Short mmCIF file of C-alpha atoms in Angstrom, two decimals:
data_model
loop_
_atom_site.label_atom_id
_atom_site.label_comp_id
_atom_site.label_asym_id
_atom_site.label_seq_id
_atom_site.Cartn_x
_atom_site.Cartn_y
_atom_site.Cartn_z
CA LEU A 1 -16.25 5.06 11.62
CA ASP A 2 -15.24 1.31 11.76
CA THR A 3 -12.52 2.31 14.15
CA LEU A 4 -14.67 4.37 16.42
CA GLN A 5 -17.07 1.36 16.61
CA LYS A 6 -14.34 -1.22 17.23
CA GLU A 7 -12.93 1.14 20.00
CA GLY A 8 -16.47 1.46 21.52
CA TYR A 9 -16.98 5.04 20.72
CA LEU A 10 -20.03 4.22 18.42
CA TYR A 11 -22.20 1.35 19.20
CA HIS A 12 -25.73 -0.11 18.18
CA SER A 13 -28.44 0.62 20.63
CA LEU A 14 -32.04 -0.84 20.59
CA ARG A 15 -34.66 1.72 21.29
CA GLY A 16 -37.93 -0.01 20.83
CA THR A 17 -37.70 -2.37 17.91
CA VAL A 18 -35.24 -0.24 16.02
CA LYS A 19 -31.60 -0.80 15.98
CA ARG A 20 -29.91 2.56 15.70
CA TRP A 21 -26.27 4.07 16.09
CA ALA A 22 -25.55 5.57 19.57
CA TRP A 23 -22.59 7.39 21.03
CA ASP A 24 -21.10 9.17 24.07
CA MET A 25 -20.42 12.60 22.91
CA ASP A 26 -18.32 13.34 25.98
CA LYS A 27 -16.25 10.38 25.37
CA ILE A 28 -15.75 11.27 21.76
CA ASN A 29 -14.91 14.91 22.49
CA SER A 30 -12.16 13.67 24.78
CA LEU A 31 -10.62 11.47 22.29
CA ARG A 32 -7.66 12.95 20.43
CA ILE A 33 -8.45 12.14 16.94
CA SER A 34 -5.97 13.35 14.49
CA ASP A 35 -7.48 15.50 11.88
CA SER A 36 -5.47 13.80 9.34
CA VAL A 37 -7.04 10.86 7.57
CA LEU A 38 -3.49 9.75 6.79
CA ALA A 39 -2.47 9.37 10.47
CA LEU A 40 -5.87 7.36 11.09
CA LEU A 41 -5.23 5.15 8.31
CA MET A 42 -1.57 4.57 9.16
CA ARG A 43 -2.46 3.61 12.81
CA GLU A 44 -5.00 1.01 11.23
CA MET A 45 -2.24 -0.38 8.90
CA ASN A 46 0.26 -0.62 11.67
CA LYS A 47 -2.04 -3.06 13.54
CA LEU A 48 -1.83 -5.38 10.61
CA PRO A 49 0.50 -8.36 10.61
CA ASP A 50 4.06 -7.83 9.17
CA ASP A 51 3.19 -9.63 5.91
CA LEU A 52 0.33 -7.45 5.30
CA LYS A 53 2.12 -4.27 5.89
CA MET A 54 4.91 -5.35 3.69
CA GLY A 55 2.41 -6.00 0.92
CA LEU A 56 0.81 -2.61 1.45
CA GLU A 57 4.39 -0.95 1.12
CA VAL A 58 5.22 -2.88 -2.10
CA ALA A 59 1.98 -2.15 -3.70
CA SER A 60 2.28 1.50 -2.61
CA CYS A 61 5.54 1.84 -4.47
CA MET A 62 3.75 0.69 -7.55
CA GLY A 63 1.14 3.42 -7.63
CA ALA A 64 -2.60 3.40 -7.34
CA THR A 65 -2.85 0.11 -9.29
CA VAL A 66 -0.77 -2.89 -9.34
CA SER A 67 -0.96 -5.38 -12.48
CA MET A 68 -0.90 -9.17 -12.00
CA ASP A 69 2.28 -9.26 -14.27
CA ILE A 70 4.16 -6.94 -11.61
CA VAL A 71 2.64 -8.99 -8.66
CA ARG A 72 4.30 -12.08 -10.20
CA ILE A 73 7.56 -10.48 -10.99
CA LEU A 74 7.82 -9.08 -7.38
CA SER A 75 6.70 -12.17 -5.91
CA PHE A 76 9.55 -14.04 -7.46
CA HIS A 77 11.88 -11.22 -6.57
CA LEU A 78 10.87 -11.07 -2.96
CA GLN A 79 10.37 -15.00 -2.71
CA ILE A 80 6.74 -14.31 -1.31
CA ASP A 81 3.20 -15.04 -2.45
CA LEU A 82 2.42 -11.32 -3.02
CA SER A 83 -0.91 -12.14 -4.73
CA ALA A 84 -2.21 -13.97 -1.48
CA ILE A 85 -0.84 -11.12 0.60
CA LEU A 86 -2.82 -8.64 -1.38
CA ASP A 87 -5.85 -10.73 -1.29
CA SER A 88 -5.71 -10.50 2.48
CA VAL A 89 -5.21 -6.64 2.41
CA THR A 90 -8.26 -6.61 0.10
CA GLY A 91 -10.13 -8.42 2.63
CA LYS A 92 -9.25 -5.74 4.97
CA GLY A 93 -10.61 -3.11 2.63
CA PHE A 94 -7.41 -1.28 1.87
CA MET A 95 -7.36 -2.61 -1.82
CA ASP A 96 -9.74 -3.89 -4.37
CA ARG A 97 -9.26 -6.52 -6.92
CA ILE A 98 -10.27 -5.58 -10.36
CA GLU A 99 -11.35 -8.62 -12.18
CA THR A 100 -8.14 -10.93 -12.47
CA SER A 101 -5.79 -8.48 -13.75
CA ASN A 102 -4.97 -5.88 -11.14
CA TYR A 103 -5.18 -4.75 -7.63
CA ARG A 104 -6.12 -1.19 -6.95
CA PHE A 105 -5.85 0.97 -3.64
CA SER A 106 -9.35 1.69 -2.43
CA HIS A 107 -8.48 5.32 -2.20
CA ASP A 108 -5.67 7.52 -3.07
CA ARG A 109 -5.29 8.31 0.60
CA VAL A 110 -4.90 4.54 1.51
CA GLN A 111 -2.03 4.29 -1.10
CA GLN A 112 -0.45 7.43 0.32
CA ALA A 113 -0.63 6.25 3.78
CA ALA A 114 0.97 2.72 2.97
CA TYR A 115 3.76 4.78 1.17
CA GLU A 116 4.25 7.17 4.04
CA MET A 117 4.69 4.37 6.44
CA MET A 118 8.11 3.78 5.01
CA SER A 119 11.23 6.25 5.51
CA ASP A 120 12.44 7.97 2.54
CA GLU A 121 15.45 5.73 2.26
CA ARG A 122 13.51 2.50 2.22
CA ARG A 123 11.08 3.97 -0.32
CA ARG A 124 14.06 4.80 -2.61
CA GLU A 125 15.57 1.31 -2.15
CA ASN A 126 12.45 -0.47 -2.82
CA HIS A 127 11.83 1.60 -6.06
CA MET A 128 15.26 0.76 -7.21
CA ALA A 129 15.10 -2.99 -6.32
CA PHE A 130 11.56 -3.41 -7.77
CA GLY A 131 12.56 -1.44 -10.97
CA LEU A 132 15.77 -3.60 -11.49
CA ALA A 133 13.58 -6.75 -10.87
CA ILE A 134 10.95 -5.56 -13.44
CA CYS A 135 13.66 -4.38 -15.79
CA SER A 136 15.28 -7.90 -15.99
CA HIS A 137 12.00 -9.47 -16.77
CA ALA A 138 11.06 -6.66 -19.35
CA LEU A 139 14.26 -7.19 -21.22
CA GLU A 140 14.02 -10.88 -21.23
CA ASN A 141 10.54 -10.93 -22.63
CA GLY A 142 10.75 -7.81 -24.81
CA ASN A 143 7.98 -6.14 -22.79
CA ASP A 144 8.03 -2.31 -23.51
CA GLU A 145 5.20 -1.53 -21.11
CA LEU A 146 7.20 -3.32 -18.23
CA LEU A 147 10.44 -1.63 -19.52
CA PHE A 148 8.69 1.81 -18.89
CA THR A 149 7.46 0.80 -15.61
CA SER A 150 10.83 -0.58 -14.59
CA VAL A 151 12.65 2.76 -15.75
CA ASN A 152 10.13 4.81 -13.88
CA GLN A 153 10.83 2.84 -10.51
CA ILE A 154 14.52 3.12 -11.12
CA ASN A 155 14.29 6.80 -11.54
CA ARG A 156 12.18 7.13 -8.28
CA GLY A 157 14.90 5.27 -6.62
CA GLY A 158 17.60 7.59 -7.87
CA HIS A 159 21.16 6.83 -9.17
CA ASP A 160 22.80 7.42 -5.83
CA VAL A 161 21.16 4.19 -4.20
CA LEU A 162 23.29 1.90 -6.32
CA SER A 163 27.20 1.75 -5.74
CA ASP A 164 27.79 -0.79 -8.70
CA PRO A 165 29.13 1.35 -11.63
CA CYS A 166 27.85 -1.36 -14.17
CA LYS A 167 24.33 -1.02 -12.91
CA LYS A 168 24.67 2.80 -12.97
CA ALA A 169 25.75 2.67 -16.56
CA MET A 170 22.99 0.32 -17.50
CA ILE A 171 20.35 2.78 -16.00
CA ALA A 172 21.97 5.71 -17.86
CA ALA A 173 21.56 3.84 -21.06
CA LEU A 174 17.90 3.12 -20.27
CA ASN A 175 17.15 6.75 -19.65
#
């Protein structure tokens, strides 16, 4: 609805003293709105600045919810302020901040749309890169929960993403 309003298909009309929604049904009927919510969400996401799109892609690889521990690790890995980017994404309504410990997609379709904006190859490369970054941190700090998350990310990337035999052996040992 927000998109329809921004594009002038829905508007406020003052009839008497009451502000009401109004629309031009012929104009709306001529509009080729995709039946897919995903297509609409992806269209809106593609209008965002590149850093916000990248933040959505990173978060979508992690799933419906992203912990602040993961945000800090990936911020360091990517050399960006991922928390500030996700705060901006939250301001756009695509994600919510849950207290001070997590970010969560506002709906599963939002997460899916962000994920599907990437090619399969990019998704797999991201999963592997993020998994390896989280794994390094988890092993240094003895954090089993992060280790589990890292192995999941690495497995989603697939062993064929790597060419280094040492890293392949390390991944095999983790599984």
